[in-house]
Amino acid sequence: MTTTTIGDVPFEGGASGNHQGAVRSCDTTGLPVCLGAQRFIKLHAVVAVVWLLIGGTAAILIALTRWPAVHLLPADWYYRLLTLHGLDMLIFMILNFEIAILYFAGTTLLNCRLASTKAAWLAFALMLIGGIMVNIAVLNGSSDVLLTSYVPLKASPWFYLGIILLAVGALVAVINFLATLYIAKRDHTYEGSVPLVVFGATAAAIIAVVTLLHGAVVMIPTWLWSMGVVEYIDPAWYRITWWALGHMSQQINVCAMVSVWYLLGTLTVGAQPVSQLVCRGAFVLYILFINVASAHHILVDPAVGASWKIWNTGYAMYLAVLASMIHGLTVPASIEVAQRKKGFNRGLFGWLVAAPWSNPGFSGFFLSLIIFGFGGGITGVVLGTQQINIMAHNTLRIPGHFHVTVVGGTALAFMAVTYYVVPLIFQREFYLKTWCRIQPWLFGGGITLMSIGMSFAGSYGVPRRHWDMEFTGAMFSTGFDSGAHLMLGLMGVGAIIAVTGLLVFVLLVVAAVFFGRSNAGRAMTPWHEERQVAEKFRTEDTAGDDEHSMPGTLVLALFFLACFVVYYFANWMWLADVWHVR
Amino acid sequence: MSIHQPPADWFKAPDSTERLWVGLALIWCLVMFIAMPYWYFYGKQNSVGEGYLVEPMEFSQRVSKFVETNKVGELKGIPIVEAAPGGDVYLQAMMWSWFPVIQMRKDQTYRLHISSLDLQHGFSIQPLNMNFQILPGYDHVLTITPTSAGEFSIVCNEFCGIGHHLMTGRILVVE
């Protein structure tokens, strides 16, 4: 075992004798890096960044179309690029990134080799071919059906086939990860329980299997229908089953993101979970209860009864929401405990102010936590409340919600971890470190503004997925309050800032990966030094070995709960004002 | 650390702050869960999903018959139709129109049947901002009571092709 440090964080690591296959010892952390897995981590990460760039280009064009003062694209290209944006971001980019995380967690953290290189190649090829197939089918104008492709709106068979290939590829990769877990256990490459990050990744993998199987159940008949083999797909059946793919896949993202939070907490400030039992228990709650969240999109559908809606909407008594609220405490708590142990013990929040904000791995991670919790978490539960959904279904409130979960939360966390993936896995140094430090703030800040604009425009009733909210040329003229126009302007400004942050990210990563200085053979340049941090937050009175000192986190959590309660009951009040309906 | 194997004795009870937070969060989750059945019984706004299978042709005939017997006027060439309070009202969605124009009395209750003849559509009453999903092959029945008078727009908020933004309709609520 060797001990090394990243910044001021000590690491214990080192490849033990049990590892089979080619392996290198990480020059920074001392952790064993399986070279077979490293290749696929790189491949999937590069492909993820390509999808991110394409999806981001589409994003700015559609945002500038929805900003009524700009109204950039014609209608057909708006819907086409909206379809492309949804698929590239929500499915191709994010799944490729998650496969990279699974390969990392299964090999490096368990000191194990990847179960099958052939399967990894197969998975990679299927995911890439599927992605290209779908992108071509959308861009050639044969599949303007949006992400959800609700029947009987019909796309080209290549569109459905591409999604099926992607799903099969992802499934192969997930099974490869699970096989790696099996080999690690069988060959005793580790003792006792798996690390928390591996546990979270496994939870994500289990949810992914269930999700992808639902994808097969809905997409294969739909593909056959698009070719005329199957005559009829019931739209109500399609919606319920599609959302078992569509919303459940977002729960993979949540699980993967929370795992990345724990990983980054360790990499940036040396945090460790306060109670392993609580953190792992919360992941188990995700596996057991989060799957039913697909009901969120069916809340105002016909032919689905109220009791079914209420039970499923409640995630079975909100036990998955409970899991997220638990992580919302335990993640910052682990940071607070670690910081206080180092002596940053002044006041309630000295530990947070003295955190390494100059480290994009930390700032990206913590912003992701705040944006996901306060923005995405609260709005998600409120919008998913069965009756409140009447005021929200298919309005801009919905994308307003999921852009602060999937983008401000998951994508930002993935960007943050990239500031370690590039130096540690690609073994390249970043250029323009000041821009690296600004990037999470640009991206996170832009997305937050954009989502606020969307959410409030949605509260005025502005529909999502709609080319012209002024309904130019419609039989009955209609329109929205000037407040809605203002909010869409805010959305547009936010989108410009966020996409700028995205482009900066892509440029920094491309420059580092292809032209960066190699750091093979030596430790990565640390993102922060402890001495850069304001010493005034140190006190003589350190928390020492007290593992229970987290008063600042508790105050933050109580503030979060207060915001949640206020927003929740405010929505019931608004609901009480609309027409009576049953 | 989160990336290292946990100590052998990790399976132990959490400390007091964590216990407090888990307890508070659980109570809040239960409050939210109970709120939904409570509103189902005591609240006035619910989506119970009353729906029946119906062939698009069959539904179209019901709409035509309803318009014939209940027409009270015309707005931009589209018939205005009013049913007796408590009666059945039919609304047809298709690319890219809502048919006919519906007239209702304030504080009277109607059974509003909505279905689509082609794709999925979104029934969205503005500026009230009430939204329901409309599927082809399903008659979605809303037992609805307008509590405010005036002229309301129906917009489509489920993507239904290139003319999606043209799909608007009217509901007139009179005192």
Tab-separated table of N, CA and C in Angstrom, chain A residues 440-524:
chain	number	residue	atom	x	y	z
A	440	PRO	N	-17.834	25.644	-14.347
A	440	PRO	CA	-19.015	25.128	-13.626
A	440	PRO	C	-19.997	26.235	-13.246
A	441	TRP	N	-19.473	27.429	-12.947
A	441	TRP	CA	-20.355	28.543	-12.554
A	441	TRP	C	-21.159	29.032	-13.745
A	442	LEU	N	-20.500	29.125	-14.912
A	442	LEU	CA	-21.198	29.537	-16.129
A	442	LEU	C	-22.326	28.564	-16.440
A	443	PHE	N	-21.956	27.288	-16.471
A	443	PHE	CA	-22.918	26.266	-16.873
A	443	PHE	C	-24.042	26.146	-15.837
A	444	GLY	N	-23.653	26.024	-14.581
A	444	GLY	CA	-24.651	25.867	-13.524
A	444	GLY	C	-25.527	27.109	-13.391
A	445	GLY	N	-24.913	28.279	-13.461
A	445	GLY	CA	-25.671	29.521	-13.336
A	445	GLY	C	-26.627	29.697	-14.509
A	446	GLY	N	-26.141	29.435	-15.719
A	446	GLY	CA	-26.975	29.584	-16.912
A	446	GLY	C	-28.179	28.659	-16.881
A	447	ILE	N	-27.926	27.405	-16.520
A	447	ILE	CA	-29.019	26.423	-16.479
A	447	ILE	C	-30.045	26.802	-15.423
A	448	THR	N	-29.566	27.326	-14.301
A	448	THR	CA	-30.494	27.709	-13.234
A	448	THR	C	-31.398	28.843	-13.707
A	449	LEU	N	-30.802	29.870	-14.322
A	449	LEU	CA	-31.591	30.988	-14.859
A	449	LEU	C	-32.602	30.478	-15.876
A	450	MET	N	-32.118	29.627	-16.781
A	450	MET	CA	-32.971	29.123	-17.846
A	450	MET	C	-34.163	28.368	-17.265
A	451	SER	N	-33.891	27.547	-16.252
A	451	SER	CA	-34.962	26.744	-15.672
A	451	SER	C	-35.961	27.603	-14.909
A	452	ILE	N	-35.464	28.651	-14.265
A	452	ILE	CA	-36.383	29.560	-13.575
A	452	ILE	C	-37.315	30.198	-14.612
A	453	GLY	N	-36.725	30.657	-15.723
A	453	GLY	CA	-37.533	31.249	-16.791
A	453	GLY	C	-38.583	30.273	-17.307
A	454	MET	N	-38.146	29.031	-17.563
A	454	MET	CA	-39.077	28.019	-18.068
A	454	MET	C	-40.190	27.720	-17.067
A	455	SER	N	-39.813	27.537	-15.813
A	455	SER	CA	-40.797	27.151	-14.794
A	455	SER	C	-41.871	28.221	-14.642
A	456	PHE	N	-41.451	29.490	-14.590
A	456	PHE	CA	-42.449	30.537	-14.388
A	456	PHE	C	-43.271	30.755	-15.647
A	457	ALA	N	-42.638	30.660	-16.830
A	457	ALA	CA	-43.419	30.747	-18.070
A	457	ALA	C	-44.455	29.630	-18.084
A	458	GLY	N	-44.053	28.442	-17.611
A	458	GLY	CA	-44.980	27.312	-17.534
A	458	GLY	C	-46.114	27.566	-16.562
A	459	SER	N	-45.836	28.302	-15.496
A	459	SER	CA	-46.897	28.641	-14.539
A	459	SER	C	-47.947	29.536	-15.182
A	460	TYR	N	-47.546	30.329	-16.186
A	460	TYR	CA	-48.515	31.124	-16.941
A	460	TYR	C	-49.268	30.262	-17.948
A	461	GLY	N	-48.875	28.999	-18.079
A	461	GLY	CA	-49.564	28.090	-19.001
A	461	GLY	C	-48.859	27.862	-20.316
A	462	VAL	N	-47.688	28.457	-20.528
A	462	VAL	CA	-46.989	28.300	-21.809
A	462	VAL	C	-46.645	26.819	-22.012
A	463	PRO	N	-47.092	26.236	-23.145
A	463	PRO	CA	-46.827	24.818	-23.354
A	463	PRO	C	-45.360	24.516	-23.626
A	464	ARG	N	-44.941	23.314	-23.302
A	464	ARG	CA	-43.631	22.838	-23.732
A	464	ARG	C	-43.756	22.391	-25.182
A	465	ARG	N	-42.642	22.140	-25.840
A	465	ARG	CA	-42.626	21.552	-27.184
A	465	ARG	C	-43.562	22.295	-28.131
A	466	HIS	N	-43.409	23.602	-28.189
A	466	HIS	CA	-44.366	24.409	-28.927
A	466	HIS	C	-43.593	25.488	-29.666
A	467	TRP	N	-43.804	25.587	-30.971
A	467	TRP	CA	-42.985	26.461	-31.791
A	467	TRP	C	-43.328	27.930	-31.594
A	468	ASP	N	-44.634	28.227	-31.410
A	468	ASP	CA	-45.041	29.631	-31.408
A	468	ASP	C	-46.082	29.888	-30.325
A	469	MET	N	-45.649	30.399	-29.188
A	469	MET	CA	-46.591	30.631	-28.098
A	469	MET	C	-47.479	31.843	-28.354
A	470	GLU	N	-47.326	32.489	-29.520
A	470	GLU	CA	-48.268	33.554	-29.887
A	470	GLU	C	-49.319	33.049	-30.874
A	471	PHE	N	-49.216	31.797	-31.281
A	471	PHE	CA	-50.231	31.116	-32.100
A	471	PHE	C	-50.541	31.904	-33.378
A	472	THR	N	-49.519	32.424	-34.031
A	472	THR	CA	-49.712	33.231	-35.235
A	472	THR	C	-50.447	32.431	-36.302
A	473	GLY	N	-51.561	32.975	-36.800
A	473	GLY	CA	-52.294	32.331	-37.883
A	473	GLY	C	-53.341	31.346	-37.410
A	474	ALA	N	-53.482	31.162	-36.090
A	474	ALA	CA	-54.467	30.201	-35.607
A	474	ALA	C	-55.876	30.761	-35.762
A	475	MET	N	-56.851	29.858	-35.858
A	475	MET	CA	-58.253	30.240	-36.034
A	475	MET	C	-58.728	31.158	-34.901
A	476	PHE	N	-58.483	30.763	-33.664
A	476	PHE	CA	-58.855	31.594	-32.530
A	476	PHE	C	-57.588	32.172	-31.928
A	477	SER	N	-57.473	33.496	-32.043
A	477	SER	CA	-56.229	34.094	-31.566
A	477	SER	C	-56.139	33.936	-30.053
A	478	THR	N	-54.955	33.691	-29.604
A	478	THR	CA	-54.742	33.570	-28.163
A	478	THR	C	-53.293	33.941	-27.884
A	479	GLY	N	-52.932	33.969	-26.637
A	479	GLY	CA	-51.571	34.364	-26.302
A	479	GLY	C	-51.405	34.344	-24.803
A	480	PHE	N	-50.273	34.803	-24.340
A	480	PHE	CA	-49.995	34.733	-22.915
A	480	PHE	C	-49.649	36.098	-22.351
A	481	ASP	N	-49.756	36.180	-21.048
A	481	ASP	CA	-49.437	37.373	-20.286
A	481	ASP	C	-48.030	37.883	-20.621
A	482	SER	N	-47.836	39.196	-20.483
A	482	SER	CA	-46.502	39.734	-20.784
A	482	SER	C	-45.453	39.170	-19.824
A	483	GLY	N	-45.899	38.769	-18.626
A	483	GLY	CA	-44.967	38.136	-17.691
A	483	GLY	C	-44.357	36.879	-18.274
A	484	ALA	N	-45.158	36.148	-19.060
A	484	ALA	CA	-44.651	34.927	-19.678
A	484	ALA	C	-43.556	35.260	-20.687
A	485	HIS	N	-43.756	36.376	-21.435
A	485	HIS	CA	-42.733	36.799	-22.400
A	485	HIS	C	-41.432	37.151	-21.691
A	486	LEU	N	-41.571	37.847	-20.575
A	486	LEU	CA	-40.388	38.222	-19.788
A	486	LEU	C	-39.634	36.963	-19.344
A	487	MET	N	-40.404	35.973	-18.876
A	487	MET	CA	-39.779	34.744	-18.374
A	487	MET	C	-39.088	33.964	-19.500
A	488	LEU	N	-39.690	34.006	-20.708
A	488	LEU	CA	-39.048	33.323	-21.829
A	488	LEU	C	-37.767	34.045	-22.234
A	489	GLY	N	-37.742	35.369	-22.035
A	489	GLY	CA	-36.499	36.111	-22.267
A	489	GLY	C	-35.418	35.678	-21.288
A	490	LEU	N	-35.830	35.513	-20.024
A	490	LEU	CA	-34.892	35.036	-19.003
A	490	LEU	C	-34.359	33.656	-19.382
A	491	MET	N	-35.281	32.817	-19.885
A	491	MET	CA	-34.880	31.489	-20.340
A	491	MET	C	-33.822	31.597	-21.446
A	492	GLY	N	-34.062	32.512	-22.393
A	492	GLY	CA	-33.128	32.674	-23.510
A	492	GLY	C	-31.756	33.120	-23.039
A	493	VAL	N	-31.723	34.099	-22.134
A	493	VAL	CA	-30.439	34.579	-21.614
A	493	VAL	C	-29.722	33.451	-20.869
A	494	GLY	N	-30.490	32.739	-20.029
A	494	GLY	CA	-29.903	31.612	-19.300
A	494	GLY	C	-29.328	30.567	-20.243
A	495	ALA	N	-30.073	30.299	-21.322
A	495	ALA	CA	-29.616	29.285	-22.282
A	495	ALA	C	-28.309	29.716	-22.940
A	496	ILE	N	-28.198	31.008	-23.263
A	496	ILE	CA	-26.958	31.486	-23.889
A	496	ILE	C	-25.780	31.292	-22.934
A	497	ILE	N	-25.991	31.625	-21.660
A	497	ILE	CA	-24.905	31.463	-20.680
A	497	ILE	C	-24.558	29.980	-20.520
A	498	ALA	N	-25.594	29.143	-20.413
A	498	ALA	CA	-25.348	27.714	-20.189
A	498	ALA	C	-24.623	27.089	-21.390
A	499	VAL	N	-25.070	27.429	-22.587
A	499	VAL	CA	-24.423	26.834	-23.761
A	499	VAL	C	-22.990	27.361	-23.891
A	500	THR	N	-22.763	28.608	-23.492
A	500	THR	CA	-21.386	29.103	-23.457
A	500	THR	C	-20.553	28.231	-22.521
A	501	GLY	N	-21.105	27.945	-21.348
A	501	GLY	CA	-20.408	27.074	-20.401
A	501	GLY	C	-20.152	25.700	-20.986
A	502	LEU	N	-21.128	25.207	-21.749
A	502	LEU	CA	-20.987	23.889	-22.377
A	502	LEU	C	-19.867	23.915	-23.418
A	503	LEU	N	-19.851	24.969	-24.257
A	503	LEU	CA	-18.823	25.038	-25.300
A	503	LEU	C	-17.438	25.187	-24.681
A	504	VAL	N	-17.344	26.004	-23.624
A	504	VAL	CA	-16.063	26.152	-22.925
A	504	VAL	C	-15.594	24.787	-22.425
A	505	PHE	N	-16.531	24.025	-21.862
A	505	PHE	CA	-16.204	22.694	-21.364
A	505	PHE	C	-15.664	21.811	-22.482
A	506	VAL	N	-16.391	21.773	-23.605
A	506	VAL	CA	-15.980	20.905	-24.711
A	506	VAL	C	-14.592	21.325	-25.214
A	507	LEU	N	-14.382	22.640	-25.368
A	507	LEU	CA	-13.077	23.114	-25.852
A	507	LEU	C	-11.957	22.735	-24.892
A	508	LEU	N	-12.196	22.937	-23.590
A	508	LEU	CA	-11.165	22.611	-22.598
A	508	LEU	C	-10.827	21.125	-22.635
A	509	VAL	N	-11.873	20.302	-22.734
A	509	VAL	CA	-11.654	18.852	-22.720
A	509	VAL	C	-10.936	18.409	-23.993
A	510	VAL	N	-11.391	18.917	-25.147
A	510	VAL	CA	-10.753	18.529	-26.407
A	510	VAL	C	-9.282	18.957	-26.407
A	511	ALA	N	-9.041	20.201	-25.960
A	511	ALA	CA	-7.657	20.692	-25.928
A	511	ALA	C	-6.798	19.826	-25.014
A	512	ALA	N	-7.351	19.446	-23.862
A	512	ALA	CA	-6.563	18.658	-22.915
A	512	ALA	C	-6.337	17.237	-23.428
A	513	VAL	N	-7.401	16.611	-23.937
A	513	VAL	CA	-7.297	15.206	-24.328
A	513	VAL	C	-6.374	15.038	-25.535
A	514	PHE	N	-6.487	15.949	-26.508
A	514	PHE	CA	-5.723	15.753	-27.728
A	514	PHE	C	-4.386	16.488	-27.731
A	515	PHE	N	-4.316	17.605	-27.026
A	515	PHE	CA	-3.086	18.392	-27.090
A	515	PHE	C	-2.465	18.657	-25.725
A	516	GLY	N	-3.076	18.120	-24.681
A	516	GLY	CA	-2.603	18.425	-23.329
A	516	GLY	C	-1.239	17.808	-23.039
A	517	ARG	N	-0.546	18.411	-22.071
A	517	ARG	CA	0.737	17.898	-21.624
A	517	ARG	C	0.500	16.580	-20.896
A	518	SER	N	1.287	15.560	-21.233
A	518	SER	CA	1.114	14.268	-20.564
A	518	SER	C	1.640	14.347	-19.134
A	519	ASN	N	0.935	13.709	-18.214
A	519	ASN	CA	1.447	13.645	-16.847
A	519	ASN	C	1.753	12.200	-16.442
A	520	ALA	N	1.930	11.330	-17.465
A	520	ALA	CA	2.252	9.937	-17.159
A	520	ALA	C	3.563	9.875	-16.377
A	521	GLY	N	3.573	9.094	-15.335
A	521	GLY	CA	4.796	8.936	-14.570
A	521	GLY	C	4.914	9.874	-13.387
A	522	ARG	N	3.994	10.819	-13.272
A	522	ARG	CA	4.018	11.706	-12.103
A	522	ARG	C	2.582	12.067	-11.721
A	523	ALA	N	2.435	12.658	-10.555
A	523	ALA	CA	1.103	12.997	-10.064
A	523	ALA	C	0.513	14.149	-10.877
A	524	MET	N	-0.808	14.198	-10.964
A	524	MET	CA	-1.462	15.304	-11.659
A	524	MET	C	-1.212	16.602	-10.904
